[in-house]
Tab-separated table of C-alpha atoms in Angstrom:
chain	number	residue	atom	x	y	z
A	1	MET	CA	-4.674	8.162	-4.399
A	2	GLU	CA	-5.285	4.441	-4.898
A	3	LYS	CA	-2.482	3.609	-2.504
A	4	ILE	CA	-2.709	3.624	1.262
A	5	ILE	CA	-0.120	5.882	2.883
A	6	ASP	CA	0.696	4.823	6.434
A	7	GLU	CA	1.913	8.063	8.032
A	8	ASN	CA	3.473	6.174	10.952
A	9	LYS	CA	5.888	4.361	8.640
A	10	GLN	CA	7.082	7.275	6.502
A	11	GLY	CA	10.857	7.593	6.433
A	12	GLU	CA	11.499	4.278	8.143
A	13	SER	CA	15.110	3.212	7.702
A	14	LEU	CA	15.303	-0.499	7.201
A	15	ILE	CA	17.531	-3.032	8.906
A	16	LEU	CA	18.015	-6.732	8.248
A	17	GLU	CA	20.121	-9.604	9.488
A	18	GLN	CA	23.818	-8.920	8.963
A	19	LYS	CA	25.947	-11.165	6.745
A	20	GLU	CA	29.493	-11.596	8.085
A	21	ASP	CA	31.137	-11.446	4.657
A	22	ASN	CA	29.345	-8.271	3.589
A	23	LYS	CA	31.629	-5.262	4.054
A	24	ARG	CA	29.682	-2.378	2.511
A	25	LYS	CA	26.874	-0.494	4.277
A	26	LEU	CA	23.432	0.299	2.825
A	27	PHE	CA	21.078	2.872	4.346
A	28	ILE	CA	17.612	2.592	2.776
A	29	GLU	CA	14.575	4.723	3.611
A	30	SER	CA	11.042	4.360	2.269
A	31	TYR	CA	8.214	6.820	1.681
A	32	GLY	CA	4.718	6.360	0.282
A	33	CYS	CA	2.505	3.302	0.057
A	34	ALA	CA	2.866	-0.327	1.060
A	35	MET	CA	4.108	-1.152	-2.462
A	36	ASN	CA	7.163	1.041	-1.875
A	37	PHE	CA	7.960	-0.637	1.437
A	38	SER	CA	7.542	-4.022	-0.256
A	39	ASP	CA	9.837	-2.928	-3.094
A	40	SER	CA	12.496	-1.862	-0.564
A	41	GLU	CA	12.561	-5.457	0.683
A	42	ILE	CA	13.263	-6.611	-2.883
A	43	VAL	CA	16.059	-4.025	-3.215
A	44	ALA	CA	17.587	-5.085	0.117
A	45	SER	CA	17.608	-8.706	-1.056
A	46	ILE	CA	19.396	-7.763	-4.296
A	47	MET	CA	21.962	-5.592	-2.482
A	48	ALA	CA	22.637	-8.207	0.221
A	49	ASN	CA	23.894	-10.454	-2.591
A	50	GLN	CA	26.161	-7.595	-3.726
A	51	GLY	CA	28.025	-7.381	-0.420
A	52	PHE	CA	25.868	-4.839	1.438
A	53	ASN	CA	24.618	-5.019	5.025
A	54	THR	CA	21.978	-2.509	6.074
A	55	THR	CA	22.702	0.169	8.644
A	56	GLN	CA	20.578	2.728	10.461
A	57	ASN	CA	23.599	5.018	10.887
A	58	LEU	CA	23.517	7.388	7.926
A	59	GLU	CA	27.090	8.646	8.506
A	60	GLU	CA	28.669	5.207	7.934
A	61	ALA	CA	26.710	4.295	4.789
A	62	ASP	CA	28.522	3.587	1.520
A	63	LEU	CA	25.218	3.730	-0.345
A	64	VAL	CA	22.083	5.676	0.590
A	65	LEU	CA	18.845	4.833	-1.209
A	66	VAL	CA	15.489	6.533	-0.744
A	67	ASN	CA	12.384	4.821	-2.134
A	68	THR	CA	10.051	7.586	-3.189
A	69	CYS	CA	6.408	8.415	-3.817
A	70	SER	CA	4.892	10.884	-6.301
A	71	ILE	CA	1.272	10.599	-5.266
A	72	ARG	CA	1.184	13.801	-3.212
A	73	ASP	CA	3.239	16.966	-3.306
A	74	LYS	CA	3.898	16.630	0.443
A	75	ALA	CA	5.657	13.291	-0.131
A	76	GLU	CA	7.901	14.807	-2.798
A	77	GLN	CA	8.842	17.767	-0.591
A	78	THR	CA	9.711	15.419	2.271
A	79	VAL	CA	12.014	13.393	0.028
A	80	ARG	CA	13.708	16.562	-1.233
A	81	LYS	CA	14.496	17.533	2.362
A	82	ARG	CA	15.936	14.073	2.983
A	83	LEU	CA	18.145	14.381	-0.119
A	84	GLU	CA	19.449	17.691	1.247
A	85	LYS	CA	20.226	15.918	4.536
A	86	TYR	CA	22.048	13.058	2.785
A	87	ASN	CA	24.182	15.466	0.798
A	88	ALA	CA	25.008	17.511	3.899
A	89	VAL	CA	26.211	14.341	5.657
A	90	LYS	CA	28.117	13.345	2.519
A	91	ARG	CA	29.966	16.692	2.435
A	92	ALA	CA	30.711	16.791	6.166
A	93	HIS	CA	31.395	13.166	7.089
A	94	ASN	CA	31.561	10.749	4.186
A	95	PRO	CA	32.558	12.130	0.756
A	96	LYS	CA	32.637	8.603	-0.762
A	97	MET	CA	28.961	8.042	0.027
A	98	LYS	CA	26.757	7.412	-3.032
A	99	VAL	CA	23.142	8.608	-3.056
A	100	GLY	CA	20.363	7.080	-5.127
A	101	VAL	CA	16.655	7.636	-5.678
A	102	LEU	CA	14.326	4.685	-6.247
A	103	GLY	CA	10.670	4.398	-7.142
A	104	CYS	CA	8.066	6.754	-8.510
A	105	MET	CA	9.891	10.087	-8.105
A	106	ALA	CA	12.892	8.526	-9.832
A	107	GLU	CA	10.853	7.900	-12.951
A	108	ARG	CA	9.292	11.362	-12.899
A	109	LEU	CA	12.251	13.571	-11.977
A	110	LYS	CA	15.170	11.600	-13.416
A	111	THR	CA	16.847	14.375	-15.421
A	112	LYS	CA	16.196	17.045	-12.793
A	113	PHE	CA	17.864	15.042	-10.015
A	114	LEU	CA	20.900	13.882	-11.976
A	115	GLU	CA	21.737	16.602	-14.473
A	116	GLU	CA	20.145	19.849	-13.309
A	117	GLU	CA	20.335	19.668	-9.522
A	118	LYS	CA	23.161	17.088	-9.277
A	119	ILE	CA	21.912	15.835	-5.896
A	120	VAL	CA	22.064	12.095	-6.637
A	121	ASP	CA	24.461	9.608	-8.200
A	122	LEU	CA	21.965	7.080	-9.493
A	123	VAL	CA	18.259	6.997	-10.373
A	124	VAL	CA	16.401	3.688	-10.508
A	125	GLY	CA	12.768	3.256	-11.534
A	126	PRO	CA	10.320	0.695	-10.066
A	127	ASP	CA	10.971	-1.906	-12.787
A	128	ALA	CA	14.789	-1.639	-12.851
A	129	TYR	CA	15.873	-2.901	-9.420
A	130	LYS	CA	17.576	-5.993	-10.880
A	131	ASP	CA	19.848	-3.598	-12.759
A	132	LEU	CA	21.108	-2.033	-9.492
A	133	PRO	CA	24.435	-3.975	-9.461
A	134	ASN	CA	25.260	-2.718	-12.982
A	135	LEU	CA	24.195	0.828	-12.154
A	136	LEU	CA	26.272	0.807	-8.971
A	137	ALA	CA	29.318	-0.376	-10.926
A	138	GLU	CA	28.866	2.664	-13.186
A	139	VAL	CA	28.708	4.940	-10.136
A	140	ASP	CA	31.818	3.316	-8.631
A	141	GLU	CA	33.608	4.226	-11.865
A	142	GLY	CA	32.651	7.854	-11.305
A	143	ARG	CA	29.733	8.061	-13.722
A	144	ASP	CA	26.110	8.923	-13.019
A	145	ALA	CA	23.755	6.007	-13.642
A	146	ILE	CA	20.097	5.832	-14.582
A	147	ASN	CA	17.510	3.206	-15.511
A	148	VAL	CA	13.859	4.157	-15.375
A	149	ILE	CA	12.633	1.976	-18.223
A	150	LEU	CA	9.172	0.631	-17.437
A	151	SER	CA	8.807	-3.085	-18.103
A	152	LYS	CA	5.892	-5.036	-19.546
A	153	GLU	CA	7.048	-8.235	-17.839
A	154	GLU	CA	8.871	-7.501	-14.582
A	155	THR	CA	7.060	-8.701	-11.457
A	156	TYR	CA	10.093	-9.681	-9.278
A	157	GLY	CA	8.390	-13.035	-8.788
A	158	ASP	CA	11.780	-14.779	-8.790
A	159	ILE	CA	13.231	-12.702	-5.928
A	160	SER	CA	12.541	-13.697	-2.342
A	161	PRO	CA	12.216	-10.376	-0.496
A	162	VAL	CA	14.201	-9.815	2.670
A	163	ARG	CA	11.674	-8.971	5.420
A	164	LEU	CA	12.729	-5.610	6.860
A	165	ASN	CA	11.856	-4.181	10.283
A	166	THR	CA	9.237	-6.896	10.487
A	167	ASN	CA	7.346	-7.997	13.567
A	168	GLY	CA	7.705	-11.565	12.286
A	169	VAL	CA	3.916	-11.876	12.200
A	170	THR	CA	2.613	-9.960	9.172
A	171	ALA	CA	4.073	-9.539	5.673
A	172	PHE	CA	3.265	-8.068	2.260
A	173	VAL	CA	3.158	-10.259	-0.855
A	174	SER	CA	3.088	-8.343	-4.146
A	175	ILE	CA	0.812	-9.902	-6.778
A	176	THR	CA	0.566	-7.182	-9.449
A	177	ARG	CA	2.613	-4.229	-10.626
A	178	GLY	CA	1.489	-1.154	-12.524
A	179	CYS	CA	-2.030	0.040	-13.300
A	180	ASP	CA	-4.199	0.381	-16.389
A	181	ASN	CA	-6.784	2.704	-14.822
A	182	MET	CA	-6.064	6.185	-16.098
A	183	CYS	CA	-7.644	8.162	-13.267
A	184	THR	CA	-7.016	11.779	-14.186
A	185	PHE	CA	-5.538	12.699	-10.767
A	186	CYS	CA	-3.101	9.770	-10.494
A	187	VAL	CA	0.558	9.410	-11.519
A	188	VAL	CA	0.794	5.637	-10.960
A	189	PRO	CA	0.283	4.523	-14.607
A	190	PHE	CA	3.110	6.879	-15.622
A	191	THR	CA	5.524	5.983	-12.807
A	192	ARG	CA	4.828	2.233	-12.526
A	193	GLY	CA	3.683	1.368	-16.030
A	194	ARG	CA	1.162	-1.060	-17.432
A	195	GLU	CA	-0.538	-3.601	-15.232
A	196	ARG	CA	0.873	-7.120	-15.171
A	197	SER	CA	0.250	-10.008	-12.825
A	198	ARG	CA	2.698	-12.309	-11.104
A	199	ASP	CA	2.789	-16.075	-11.643
A	200	PRO	CA	0.416	-17.604	-9.044
A	201	GLN	CA	2.863	-20.449	-8.404
A	202	SER	CA	5.553	-18.003	-7.255
A	203	ILE	CA	2.980	-16.262	-5.039
A	204	LEU	CA	1.981	-19.553	-3.393
A	205	GLU	CA	5.637	-20.478	-2.879
A	206	GLU	CA	6.215	-17.158	-1.118
A	207	VAL	CA	3.081	-17.595	1.023
A	208	ASN	CA	4.151	-21.124	2.043
A	209	ASP	CA	7.669	-19.923	2.792
A	210	LEU	CA	6.317	-17.134	5.006
A	211	TRP	CA	4.200	-19.641	6.953
A	212	ASP	CA	7.254	-21.888	7.402
A	213	LYS	CA	9.127	-18.865	8.788
A	214	GLY	CA	6.411	-18.234	11.377
A	215	PHE	CA	4.370	-15.470	9.738
A	216	LYS	CA	0.660	-15.606	10.580
A	217	GLU	CA	-0.832	-13.014	8.213
A	218	ILE	CA	-0.152	-11.805	4.687
A	219	THR	CA	-1.508	-8.917	2.639
A	220	LEU	CA	-1.744	-9.525	-1.106
A	221	LEU	CA	-0.608	-6.247	-2.568
A	222	GLY	CA	-1.106	-4.333	-5.801
A	223	GLN	CA	-2.269	-1.010	-7.171
A	224	ASN	CA	-5.499	-2.783	-8.104
A	225	VAL	CA	-5.556	-6.348	-6.788
A	226	ASP	CA	-9.049	-7.176	-8.082
A	227	SER	CA	-7.884	-7.003	-11.675
A	228	TYR	CA	-5.210	-9.650	-11.085
A	229	LEU	CA	-5.213	-11.982	-14.094
A	230	TRP	CA	-2.573	-14.578	-14.883
A	231	TYR	CA	-2.743	-16.389	-18.219
A	232	GLY	CA	0.886	-17.417	-18.615
A	233	GLY	CA	2.386	-13.935	-18.555
A	234	GLY	CA	1.793	-10.688	-20.397
A	235	LEU	CA	-0.202	-7.542	-19.877
A	236	LYS	CA	-3.768	-7.550	-18.610
A	237	LYS	CA	-4.857	-5.488	-21.614
A	238	ASP	CA	-3.655	-8.229	-24.005
A	239	PHE	CA	-5.808	-10.987	-22.484
A	240	ASP	CA	-8.240	-10.827	-25.409
A	241	LYS	CA	-5.373	-12.008	-27.675
A	242	ALA	CA	-4.648	-15.051	-25.494
A	243	SER	CA	-5.245	-18.573	-26.830
A	244	ASP	CA	-8.312	-20.585	-25.816
A	245	ILE	CA	-6.111	-22.793	-23.616
A	246	GLN	CA	-4.590	-19.746	-21.906
A	247	LYS	CA	-8.030	-18.289	-21.263
A	248	ALA	CA	-9.403	-21.581	-19.940
A	249	SER	CA	-6.489	-22.009	-17.524
A	250	SER	CA	-6.265	-18.359	-16.458
A	251	VAL	CA	-6.248	-17.401	-12.783
A	252	SER	CA	-8.431	-14.498	-11.626
A	253	PHE	CA	-8.168	-12.678	-8.312
A	254	SER	CA	-10.930	-14.744	-6.722
A	255	ASN	CA	-9.101	-17.905	-7.890
A	256	LEU	CA	-5.847	-16.632	-6.372
A	257	LEU	CA	-7.544	-15.760	-3.091
A	258	GLU	CA	-8.947	-19.273	-2.871
A	259	LEU	CA	-5.571	-20.846	-3.693
A	260	CYS	CA	-3.886	-18.864	-0.907
A	261	ALA	CA	-6.660	-19.570	1.609
A	262	LYS	CA	-6.518	-23.312	0.918
A	263	ALA	CA	-2.711	-23.475	0.835
A	264	GLN	CA	-2.439	-22.129	4.391
A	265	PRO	CA	-5.814	-22.474	6.136
A	266	LYS	CA	-4.472	-21.146	9.456
A	267	MET	CA	-2.894	-18.039	7.945
A	268	ARG	CA	-4.871	-14.813	7.701
A	269	ILE	CA	-5.196	-13.414	4.186
A	270	ARG	CA	-5.748	-9.701	3.519
A	271	PHE	CA	-5.584	-7.737	0.264
A	272	SER	CA	-5.202	-4.140	-0.859
A	273	THR	CA	-6.060	-2.060	-2.816
A	274	SER	CA	-9.423	-2.742	-4.469
A	275	ASN	CA	-11.072	-0.789	-7.262
A	276	PRO	CA	-14.893	-0.593	-7.316
A	277	GLN	CA	-15.113	-1.296	-11.050
A	278	ASP	CA	-13.119	-4.545	-10.700
A	279	LEU	CA	-14.374	-5.936	-7.375
A	280	THR	CA	-16.630	-8.717	-8.634
A	281	LEU	CA	-19.174	-10.749	-6.673
A	282	ASP	CA	-17.058	-13.915	-6.906
A	283	VAL	CA	-14.351	-12.198	-4.833
A	284	ILE	CA	-16.865	-11.328	-2.103
A	285	GLU	CA	-18.281	-14.865	-2.221
A	286	THR	CA	-14.771	-16.339	-1.884
A	287	MET	CA	-14.153	-14.107	1.137
A	288	ALA	CA	-17.362	-15.399	2.730
A	289	LYS	CA	-16.398	-19.017	1.997
A	290	TYR	CA	-13.050	-19.024	3.838
A	291	HIS	CA	-12.697	-18.136	7.518
A	292	ASN	CA	-9.045	-17.141	7.098
A	293	ILE	CA	-9.750	-14.425	4.492
A	294	CYS	CA	-10.169	-11.268	6.557
A	295	ASN	CA	-13.486	-9.431	6.584
A	296	HIS	CA	-12.170	-6.063	5.479
A	297	ILE	CA	-12.228	-4.374	2.079
A	298	HIS	CA	-10.441	-1.126	1.356
A	299	LEU	CA	-12.655	0.318	-1.380
A	300	PRO	CA	-11.564	3.780	-2.577
A	301	VAL	CA	-14.445	5.824	-3.961
A	302	GLN	CA	-12.707	9.259	-4.229
A	303	SER	CA	-15.987	11.213	-4.559
A	304	GLY	CA	-19.721	10.787	-4.050
A	305	SER	CA	-20.558	12.958	-7.041
A	306	ASP	CA	-21.212	11.317	-10.413
A	307	ARG	CA	-20.037	14.452	-12.201
A	308	ILE	CA	-16.720	14.516	-10.348
A	309	LEU	CA	-16.266	10.750	-10.739
A	310	LYS	CA	-16.566	11.259	-14.497
A	311	GLU	CA	-14.043	14.117	-14.408
A	312	MET	CA	-11.701	11.811	-12.474
A	313	ASN	CA	-12.214	9.059	-15.097
A	314	ARG	CA	-13.348	6.705	-12.360
A	315	LEU	CA	-15.138	3.913	-14.214
A	316	HIS	CA	-17.936	3.510	-11.689
A	317	THR	CA	-20.975	5.586	-10.786
A	318	ARG	CA	-22.319	6.521	-7.381
A	319	LYS	CA	-25.210	4.062	-7.816
A	320	GLU	CA	-22.903	1.207	-8.888
A	321	TYR	CA	-20.724	1.835	-5.874
A	322	MET	CA	-23.701	1.827	-3.501
A	323	THR	CA	-24.977	-1.431	-5.066
A	324	LEU	CA	-21.541	-2.959	-4.483
A	325	ILE	CA	-21.673	-1.851	-0.825
A	326	ASP	CA	-25.143	-3.424	-0.509
A	327	ASN	CA	-23.842	-6.707	-1.964
A	328	ILE	CA	-20.890	-6.768	0.440
A	329	ARG	CA	-23.194	-6.119	3.407
A	330	GLN	CA	-25.563	-8.883	2.269
A	331	ILE	CA	-22.891	-11.540	1.606
A	332	ILE	CA	-20.524	-10.611	4.486
A	333	PRO	CA	-22.653	-8.757	7.081
A	334	ASN	CA	-19.734	-8.085	9.437
A	335	CYS	CA	-17.307	-6.882	6.753
A	336	ALA	CA	-15.442	-3.656	7.519
A	337	ILE	CA	-15.196	-1.183	4.640
A	338	SER	CA	-12.692	1.668	4.416
A	339	GLN	CA	-12.290	4.472	1.898
A	340	ASP	CA	-10.026	6.899	0.081
A	341	MET	CA	-11.594	10.318	-0.551
A	342	ILE	CA	-10.418	13.428	-2.383
A	343	VAL	CA	-12.003	16.846	-1.830
A	344	GLY	CA	-11.370	19.979	-3.839
A	345	PHE	CA	-10.954	18.266	-7.217
A	346	PRO	CA	-11.158	20.818	-10.073
A	347	THR	CA	-14.675	22.264	-10.528
A	348	GLU	CA	-16.024	20.536	-7.385
A	349	THR	CA	-19.087	22.526	-6.281
A	350	GLU	CA	-20.711	22.561	-2.857
A	351	ASP	CA	-23.420	20.270	-4.259
A	352	ASP	CA	-20.729	17.825	-5.452
A	353	PHE	CA	-19.163	17.896	-2.004
A	354	GLN	CA	-22.530	17.277	-0.330
A	355	ASP	CA	-22.898	14.200	-2.563
A	356	THR	CA	-19.678	12.926	-0.966
A	357	VAL	CA	-21.037	13.665	2.508
A	358	SER	CA	-24.306	11.837	1.763
A	359	LEU	CA	-22.418	8.812	0.387
A	360	MET	CA	-20.339	8.672	3.574
A	361	ASN	CA	-23.544	8.784	5.614
A	362	TYR	CA	-24.956	5.936	3.513
A	363	VAL	CA	-21.919	3.649	3.940
A	364	LYS	CA	-20.674	4.730	7.385
A	365	TYR	CA	-17.129	3.535	6.707
A	366	ASN	CA	-15.065	1.949	9.462
A	367	PHE	CA	-12.137	4.241	8.656
A	368	GLY	CA	-10.711	6.195	5.768
A	369	TYR	CA	-7.848	8.075	4.144
A	370	MET	CA	-8.884	11.585	3.162
A	371	PHE	CA	-6.962	14.203	1.203
A	372	THR	CA	-7.324	17.569	-0.449
A	373	TYR	CA	-6.662	17.454	-4.186
A	374	SER	CA	-2.966	17.861	-4.950
A	375	GLU	CA	-2.150	18.558	-8.598
A	376	ARG	CA	0.454	16.062	-9.809
A	377	PRO	CA	2.653	16.978	-12.790
A	378	GLY	CA	2.087	14.839	-15.868
A	379	THR	CA	-1.418	13.684	-14.995
A	380	MET	CA	-4.408	14.341	-17.232
A	381	ALA	CA	-5.930	16.618	-14.591
A	382	GLU	CA	-2.770	18.722	-14.480
A	383	ARG	CA	-2.633	18.977	-18.268
A	384	LYS	CA	-6.306	19.693	-18.935
A	385	MET	CA	-7.898	21.055	-15.758
A	386	GLU	CA	-7.371	24.174	-13.708
A	387	ASP	CA	-6.799	23.600	-9.989
A	388	ASP	CA	-9.556	26.129	-9.310
A	389	ILE	CA	-10.794	25.348	-5.785
A	390	PRO	CA	-9.368	27.831	-3.231
A	391	GLU	CA	-7.157	26.269	-0.568
A	392	GLU	CA	-9.327	27.461	2.311
A	393	ILE	CA	-12.383	25.725	0.774
A	394	LYS	CA	-10.367	22.520	0.276
A	395	LYS	CA	-9.244	22.591	3.908
A	396	ARG	CA	-12.758	23.237	5.215
A	397	ARG	CA	-14.212	20.382	3.171
A	398	LEU	CA	-11.431	18.059	4.313
A	399	GLN	CA	-12.058	18.930	7.953
A	400	ASP	CA	-15.783	18.322	7.479
A	401	ILE	CA	-15.294	14.771	6.175
A	402	VAL	CA	-12.526	13.983	8.687
A	403	ASP	CA	-14.941	14.962	11.484
A	404	LEU	CA	-17.743	12.923	9.884
A	405	GLN	CA	-15.488	9.893	9.480
A	406	ARG	CA	-14.548	10.113	13.164
A	407	VAL	CA	-18.259	9.891	14.052
A	408	HIS	CA	-18.764	6.913	11.726
A	409	SER	CA	-15.612	5.163	13.014
A	410	GLU	CA	-16.934	5.429	16.541
A	411	ILE	CA	-20.321	3.998	15.496
A	412	ARG	CA	-18.636	1.043	13.762
A	413	THR	CA	-16.197	0.413	16.602
A	414	LYS	CA	-18.977	0.445	19.207
A	415	GLU	CA	-20.758	-2.321	17.296
A	416	HIS	CA	-18.150	-4.685	18.760
A	417	LEU	CA	-18.857	-3.823	22.420
A	418	ASN	CA	-19.717	-6.899	24.498
A	419	THR	CA	-18.762	-9.253	21.662
A	420	ILE	CA	-15.858	-11.691	21.354
A	421	VAL	CA	-13.353	-10.929	18.586
A	422	GLU	CA	-10.343	-12.860	17.330
A	423	VAL	CA	-7.139	-10.825	17.595
A	424	LEU	CA	-3.718	-11.619	16.107
A	425	ILE	CA	-1.128	-10.282	18.572
A	426	GLU	CA	1.369	-8.128	16.656
A	427	LYS	CA	3.235	-6.009	19.202
A	428	GLU	CA	3.260	-4.318	22.580
A	429	SER	CA	0.709	-1.535	22.990
A	430	LYS	CA	2.185	1.949	22.497
A	431	LYS	CA	0.368	3.248	25.576
A	432	SER	CA	1.090	0.429	28.023
A	433	LYS	CA	3.900	-2.112	28.342
A	434	SER	CA	1.494	-4.401	30.189
A	435	GLN	CA	-0.806	-4.751	27.166
A	436	TRP	CA	-0.654	-6.418	23.769
A	437	SER	CA	-1.879	-4.799	20.569
A	438	GLY	CA	-3.238	-6.618	17.550
A	439	ARG	CA	-5.932	-6.471	14.890
A	440	THR	CA	-9.228	-8.196	14.309
A	441	SER	CA	-10.277	-9.703	10.998
A	442	GLN	CA	-11.978	-6.341	10.315
A	443	ASN	CA	-8.590	-4.583	10.659
A	444	ILE	CA	-9.631	-2.881	13.921
A	445	VAL	CA	-6.894	-2.448	16.520
A	446	ALA	CA	-7.549	-4.161	19.859
A	447	VAL	CA	-5.567	-3.933	23.121
A	448	PHE	CA	-5.742	-6.212	26.154
A	449	PRO	CA	-3.614	-7.321	29.157
A	450	LYS	CA	-0.617	-9.472	28.184
A	451	GLU	CA	-1.055	-12.239	30.779
A	452	HIS	CA	0.687	-15.372	29.409
A	453	TYR	CA	-0.031	-14.721	25.712
A	454	LYS	CA	2.676	-14.194	23.066
A	455	ILE	CA	3.222	-12.251	19.834
A	456	GLY	CA	1.936	-14.241	16.856
A	457	GLU	CA	-0.870	-15.978	18.738
A	458	PHE	CA	-4.553	-15.751	17.794
A	459	VAL	CA	-6.500	-14.826	20.918
A	460	ASN	CA	-10.224	-14.486	21.588
A	461	VAL	CA	-10.839	-11.141	23.282
A	462	LYS	CA	-14.037	-9.996	24.998
A	463	VAL	CA	-14.556	-6.313	24.159
A	464	THR	CA	-15.473	-4.318	27.264
A	465	ASP	CA	-14.736	-0.754	26.102
A	466	CYS	CA	-13.516	1.203	23.085
A	467	THR	CA	-12.297	4.512	21.754
A	468	SER	CA	-13.372	5.751	18.316
A	469	ALA	CA	-10.753	3.523	16.667
A	470	THR	CA	-9.539	0.958	19.223
A	471	LEU	CA	-11.184	-1.964	20.971
A	472	ILE	CA	-10.321	-2.522	24.642
A	473	GLY	CA	-10.900	-5.873	26.288
A	474	GLU	CA	-9.600	-8.948	28.014
A	475	ALA	CA	-8.372	-12.247	26.587
A	476	ILE	CA	-10.529	-15.285	27.306
A	477	GLY	CA	-8.330	-17.880	25.630
A	478	LEU	CA	-6.495	-18.878	22.453
A	479	SER	CA	-8.555	-18.994	19.276
A	480	PRO	CA	-8.939	-22.525	17.849
A	481	SER	CA	-8.164	-21.239	14.358
């Protein structure tokens, strides 16, 4: 559950600028976290060089790819339904269409999809996207194709992603791949492999290129960004074997944050996702030092119970987490903090659950992503623990914390009443064509009358009203930053 799932983006089919010489059509859909959507941009870039233009018309596609997520059972079921849809279209309208599965489900269900169910033509894991041209050639010859080998080196740092369905204002920049934290509920280490960091020079080049193209905000992305560590290449776990020179010249996450902030001082910098055990004080101090690093930390805790945290193999305690919150509040008083929370983990008692409730009351998060425990095949929890909490208890506990979070969100949002906030205009408001919508540094949505302002501008907004999650106000001028 370390990855943020944006429900509004699930199943987005992606479109990019058409190349006149490209004759084949690619339909690509993404499910899951921001990493998957970022990976789809890498895939689109690779396929554009292989003669493919994207389409949003499924019936005309020569190749259909779905980028998949294994983090929740719901995500897998949704993808299965989409595969049924693709195959129905293939039978009825376009028998030459090829169907492929990318990403985390590909790694986990490779044999099932290709050999047992025969519902796809190719299966490509998260580290094998550069092999897509070869795999597609195999498929064109009438053979099934598969590559789900997990790499110890691949970071796609040498591929400039095509920005898909973008607002031209905000973009993701991947800085790490994989994860070394073996949380017992999580499939990521098995589907995305060992953690490795991307060359900081390639990250800075991408950031500078995005600024040159008019982007105003980036999000540095990884399963666990705080453990970013570049020492010339290689796995994070092998850092202790590095030479003295490599160690002395290594780049940590706080170093990388500072490099990005200094490279483009007028560009907003965000990052996600953080892990409590790896979020060090120097990162928080770097955030406080640079105005353009946003004051928001997504800090998944998963449970407020020390016993459950141990069962989850989370390498932090309740007290350590609360101390970290205290340090953030002291160093960055106006920093927004959001959470991931799981209820109904195996053996969770009512006392354990109340520990989660009391932790939420202590922090009063700005917003959060809350789930009932969903047993994922292949994880340590699935192999060694019984999913023993009845579904009705899981649902009741989830509703309790969702309701509590709504109260806390309203408290945090109201703190901004009668203040002036800086908003980056991203798009037209969903509820009114006469209003702009954007986000503050704290990642809070704000809406205000359009007047003469434009998408991509930083605007100072006086907050006059709010809902539980949205600031409402009026622009008082462009922000000097």
